[in-house]
Amino acid sequence: MSKRLIPYITMDGNAKDAIQFYEKALDAQLLFIQTFGEMPENPEFPIPAEVKARVGHATLKVGETELMFSDTFPGSPFSSGNQVSICITTDSVEQSRKMFDALQQGGQVGMALQETHFSPAYGNVTDKFGVTFQIFTEARS
């Protein structure tokens, strides 16, 4: 069972610029980038044309660790200076569920822990201290 904590930076439409900046400033390597338009379509949540070029998820390798990014979806709240969350990455749905359940006590769930196109169990929660955590379970191959 593995567990990692990864800083996750959310931008307001300028994630591509931030990624290019941090690639140079931190001598980082882009491992993955996917725009909202490249994500699988979901008829329940259609993606407006003006959002398709925004970054849905990206990962930079910085030394021996990672830094993750995304842009907000229009209409989602954004506050400059408060755009960093912590992504807890595990390889166990059970471990993810246990941490998610503990963190939501006295906090607020942003997205219930659930299966997505990119994870068998993903969700986000702001704990009772105001710290936002994303819980990401890696798919087993």
PDB file of C-alpha atoms in Angstrom:
ATOM      1  CA  MET A   1       0.000   0.000   0.000  1.00  0.00           C
ATOM      2  CA  SER A   2       1.477   3.352  -0.989  1.00  0.00           C
ATOM      3  CA  LYS A   3       0.605   6.916  -0.086  1.00  0.00           C
ATOM      4  CA  ARG A   4       1.982  10.246  -1.432  1.00  0.00           C
ATOM      5  CA  LEU A   5       1.162  13.907  -0.797  1.00  0.00           C
ATOM      6  CA  ILE A   6       1.341  16.112  -3.901  1.00  0.00           C
ATOM      7  CA  PRO A   7       0.773  19.898  -4.044  1.00  0.00           C
ATOM      8  CA  TYR A   8      -2.052  20.725  -6.493  1.00  0.00           C
ATOM      9  CA  ILE A   9      -2.265  24.235  -7.954  1.00  0.00           C
ATOM     10  CA  THR A  10      -5.538  25.446  -9.444  1.00  0.00           C
ATOM     11  CA  MET A  11      -5.363  28.375 -11.862  1.00  0.00           C
ATOM     12  CA  ASP A  12      -8.088  30.539 -13.408  1.00  0.00           C
ATOM     13  CA  GLY A  13      -7.503  29.947 -17.114  1.00  0.00           C
ATOM     14  CA  ASN A  14      -3.731  30.446 -17.136  1.00  0.00           C
ATOM     15  CA  ALA A  15      -2.484  27.001 -16.081  1.00  0.00           C
ATOM     16  CA  LYS A  16      -0.596  26.536 -19.384  1.00  0.00           C
ATOM     17  CA  ASP A  17       1.354  29.748 -18.720  1.00  0.00           C
ATOM     18  CA  ALA A  18       2.055  28.676 -15.127  1.00  0.00           C
ATOM     19  CA  ILE A  19       3.237  25.243 -16.269  1.00  0.00           C
ATOM     20  CA  GLN A  20       5.667  26.791 -18.770  1.00  0.00           C
ATOM     21  CA  PHE A  21       6.915  29.185 -16.083  1.00  0.00           C
ATOM     22  CA  TYR A  22       7.496  26.430 -13.510  1.00  0.00           C
ATOM     23  CA  GLU A  23       9.117  24.138 -16.098  1.00  0.00           C
ATOM     24  CA  LYS A  24      11.835  26.770 -16.552  1.00  0.00           C
ATOM     25  CA  ALA A  25      11.993  28.178 -13.016  1.00  0.00           C
ATOM     26  CA  LEU A  26      12.141  24.761 -11.329  1.00  0.00           C
ATOM     27  CA  ASP A  27      13.940  22.840 -14.097  1.00  0.00           C
ATOM     28  CA  ALA A  28      10.871  20.607 -14.242  1.00  0.00           C
ATOM     29  CA  GLN A  29       9.664  18.129 -16.848  1.00  0.00           C
ATOM     30  CA  LEU A  30       6.071  17.948 -18.109  1.00  0.00           C
ATOM     31  CA  LEU A  31       4.840  14.384 -17.544  1.00  0.00           C
ATOM     32  CA  PHE A  32       1.188  14.778 -18.517  1.00  0.00           C
ATOM     33  CA  ILE A  33      -1.272  17.399 -19.702  1.00  0.00           C
ATOM     34  CA  GLN A  34      -4.917  17.029 -20.718  1.00  0.00           C
ATOM     35  CA  THR A  35      -7.352  19.800 -21.567  1.00  0.00           C
ATOM     36  CA  PHE A  36     -11.028  19.695 -20.647  1.00  0.00           C
ATOM     37  CA  GLY A  37     -11.719  19.201 -24.361  1.00  0.00           C
ATOM     38  CA  GLU A  38      -9.566  16.052 -24.442  1.00  0.00           C
ATOM     39  CA  MET A  39     -11.446  14.397 -21.584  1.00  0.00           C
ATOM     40  CA  PRO A  40     -14.095  11.760 -22.316  1.00  0.00           C
ATOM     41  CA  GLU A  41     -17.487  13.307 -23.023  1.00  0.00           C
ATOM     42  CA  ASN A  42     -20.176  13.069 -20.368  1.00  0.00           C
ATOM     43  CA  PRO A  43     -23.696  13.992 -21.546  1.00  0.00           C
ATOM     44  CA  GLU A  44     -24.639  14.923 -17.962  1.00  0.00           C
ATOM     45  CA  PHE A  45     -21.836  17.522 -17.835  1.00  0.00           C
ATOM     46  CA  PRO A  46     -21.280  18.962 -21.335  1.00  0.00           C
ATOM     47  CA  ILE A  47     -18.113  21.012 -21.730  1.00  0.00           C
ATOM     48  CA  PRO A  48     -18.713  24.490 -23.201  1.00  0.00           C
ATOM     49  CA  ALA A  49     -16.537  25.415 -26.189  1.00  0.00           C
ATOM     50  CA  GLU A  50     -14.834  28.268 -24.302  1.00  0.00           C
ATOM     51  CA  VAL A  51     -13.556  25.792 -21.680  1.00  0.00           C
ATOM     52  CA  LYS A  52     -12.153  23.080 -23.942  1.00  0.00           C
ATOM     53  CA  ALA A  53      -8.651  24.617 -24.195  1.00  0.00           C
ATOM     54  CA  ARG A  54      -8.302  24.995 -20.407  1.00  0.00           C
ATOM     55  CA  VAL A  55      -6.117  22.493 -18.548  1.00  0.00           C
ATOM     56  CA  GLY A  56      -8.155  19.735 -16.919  1.00  0.00           C
ATOM     57  CA  HIS A  57      -5.082  18.128 -15.349  1.00  0.00           C
ATOM     58  CA  ALA A  58      -1.299  18.320 -15.714  1.00  0.00           C
ATOM     59  CA  THR A  59       1.687  16.899 -13.850  1.00  0.00           C
ATOM     60  CA  LEU A  60       5.230  18.269 -13.677  1.00  0.00           C
ATOM     61  CA  LYS A  61       8.164  16.245 -12.358  1.00  0.00           C
ATOM     62  CA  VAL A  62      10.291  18.433 -10.097  1.00  0.00           C
ATOM     63  CA  GLY A  63      13.336  16.548  -8.890  1.00  0.00           C
ATOM     64  CA  GLU A  64      12.041  13.423  -7.169  1.00  0.00           C
ATOM     65  CA  THR A  65       8.527  14.766  -6.612  1.00  0.00           C
ATOM     66  CA  GLU A  66       5.558  16.060  -8.584  1.00  0.00           C
ATOM     67  CA  LEU A  67       3.523  19.239  -8.853  1.00  0.00           C
ATOM     68  CA  MET A  68      -0.009  19.035 -10.291  1.00  0.00           C
ATOM     69  CA  PHE A  69      -2.114  21.700 -12.007  1.00  0.00           C
ATOM     70  CA  SER A  70      -5.531  22.401 -13.434  1.00  0.00           C
ATOM     71  CA  ASP A  71      -7.624  25.363 -14.470  1.00  0.00           C
ATOM     72  CA  THR A  72     -10.940  26.108 -12.816  1.00  0.00           C
ATOM     73  CA  PHE A  73     -14.107  25.309 -14.654  1.00  0.00           C
ATOM     74  CA  PRO A  74     -15.973  28.574 -15.383  1.00  0.00           C
ATOM     75  CA  GLY A  75     -18.415  29.265 -12.595  1.00  0.00           C
ATOM     76  CA  SER A  76     -16.232  27.479 -10.040  1.00  0.00           C
ATOM     77  CA  PRO A  77     -14.980  29.675  -7.217  1.00  0.00           C
ATOM     78  CA  PHE A  78     -11.431  31.002  -7.526  1.00  0.00           C
ATOM     79  CA  SER A  79      -9.509  33.149  -5.091  1.00  0.00           C
ATOM     80  CA  SER A  80      -5.942  34.170  -5.873  1.00  0.00           C
ATOM     81  CA  GLY A  81      -3.668  32.968  -3.097  1.00  0.00           C
ATOM     82  CA  ASN A  82      -5.979  30.112  -2.099  1.00  0.00           C
ATOM     83  CA  GLN A  83      -5.464  27.933  -5.136  1.00  0.00           C
ATOM     84  CA  VAL A  84      -3.181  25.291  -3.584  1.00  0.00           C
ATOM     85  CA  SER A  85      -4.620  22.020  -2.309  1.00  0.00           C
ATOM     86  CA  ILE A  86      -2.990  18.754  -1.289  1.00  0.00           C
ATOM     87  CA  CYS A  87      -3.528  15.663  -3.422  1.00  0.00           C
ATOM     88  CA  ILE A  88      -3.290  12.440  -1.414  1.00  0.00           C
ATOM     89  CA  THR A  89      -2.482   9.631  -3.835  1.00  0.00           C
ATOM     90  CA  THR A  90      -3.010   6.006  -2.815  1.00  0.00           C
ATOM     91  CA  ASP A  91      -3.183   2.646  -4.552  1.00  0.00           C
ATOM     92  CA  SER A  92      -6.082   1.377  -2.421  1.00  0.00           C
ATOM     93  CA  VAL A  93      -9.767   2.327  -2.629  1.00  0.00           C
ATOM     94  CA  GLU A  94     -10.170   1.221   0.993  1.00  0.00           C
ATOM     95  CA  GLN A  95      -7.326   3.475   2.159  1.00  0.00           C
ATOM     96  CA  SER A  96      -8.747   6.378   0.140  1.00  0.00           C
ATOM     97  CA  ARG A  97     -12.211   5.840   1.659  1.00  0.00           C
ATOM     98  CA  LYS A  98     -10.801   5.729   5.209  1.00  0.00           C
ATOM     99  CA  MET A  99      -8.890   9.015   4.777  1.00  0.00           C
ATOM    100  CA  PHE A 100     -11.782  10.728   2.974  1.00  0.00           C
ATOM    101  CA  ASP A 101     -14.228   9.733   5.719  1.00  0.00           C
ATOM    102  CA  ALA A 102     -11.865  10.990   8.435  1.00  0.00           C
ATOM    103  CA  LEU A 103     -11.149  14.315   6.683  1.00  0.00           C
ATOM    104  CA  GLN A 104     -14.827  15.099   6.101  1.00  0.00           C
ATOM    105  CA  GLN A 105     -15.629  14.990   9.842  1.00  0.00           C
ATOM    106  CA  GLY A 106     -16.477  18.609  10.627  1.00  0.00           C
ATOM    107  CA  GLY A 107     -15.487  19.631   7.093  1.00  0.00           C
ATOM    108  CA  GLN A 108     -17.216  20.085   3.753  1.00  0.00           C
ATOM    109  CA  VAL A 109     -17.270  17.644   0.828  1.00  0.00           C
ATOM    110  CA  GLY A 110     -16.611  19.303  -2.539  1.00  0.00           C
ATOM    111  CA  MET A 111     -16.978  16.084  -4.540  1.00  0.00           C
ATOM    112  CA  ALA A 112     -17.986  12.770  -3.004  1.00  0.00           C
ATOM    113  CA  LEU A 113     -15.430   9.974  -3.294  1.00  0.00           C
ATOM    114  CA  GLN A 114     -16.474   8.135  -6.449  1.00  0.00           C
ATOM    115  CA  GLU A 115     -15.277   6.268  -9.520  1.00  0.00           C
ATOM    116  CA  THR A 116     -14.294   8.572 -12.404  1.00  0.00           C
ATOM    117  CA  HIS A 117     -12.813   8.098 -15.863  1.00  0.00           C
ATOM    118  CA  PHE A 118      -9.348   8.670 -14.369  1.00  0.00           C
ATOM    119  CA  SER A 119      -9.575   6.951 -10.969  1.00  0.00           C
ATOM    120  CA  PRO A 120     -11.405   4.087  -9.250  1.00  0.00           C
ATOM    121  CA  ALA A 121     -11.988   6.470  -6.303  1.00  0.00           C
ATOM    122  CA  TYR A 122     -11.550  10.254  -6.445  1.00  0.00           C
ATOM    123  CA  GLY A 123     -13.064  13.072  -4.411  1.00  0.00           C
ATOM    124  CA  ASN A 124     -12.210  16.316  -2.665  1.00  0.00           C
ATOM    125  CA  VAL A 125     -12.945  17.617   0.778  1.00  0.00           C
ATOM    126  CA  THR A 126     -12.112  20.723   2.799  1.00  0.00           C
ATOM    127  CA  ASP A 127     -11.365  19.696   6.368  1.00  0.00           C
ATOM    128  CA  LYS A 128     -12.499  21.473   9.529  1.00  0.00           C
ATOM    129  CA  PHE A 129      -9.327  23.613   9.432  1.00  0.00           C
ATOM    130  CA  GLY A 130     -10.031  24.918   5.906  1.00  0.00           C
ATOM    131  CA  VAL A 131      -7.402  22.760   4.155  1.00  0.00           C
ATOM    132  CA  THR A 132      -8.581  21.237   0.876  1.00  0.00           C
ATOM    133  CA  PHE A 133      -7.542  17.683   0.061  1.00  0.00           C
ATOM    134  CA  GLN A 134      -8.014  15.786  -3.170  1.00  0.00           C
ATOM    135  CA  ILE A 135      -8.094  12.028  -2.648  1.00  0.00           C
ATOM    136  CA  PHE A 136      -6.854  10.208  -5.758  1.00  0.00           C
ATOM    137  CA  THR A 137      -6.684   6.424  -6.048  1.00  0.00           C
ATOM    138  CA  GLU A 138      -4.350   5.121  -8.738  1.00  0.00           C
ATOM    139  CA  ALA A 139      -5.840   2.522 -11.055  1.00  0.00           C
ATOM    140  CA  ARG A 140      -4.244  -0.877 -10.656  1.00  0.00           C
ATOM    141  CA  SER A 141      -2.932  -2.365 -13.863  1.00  0.00           C
TER     142      SER A 141
END
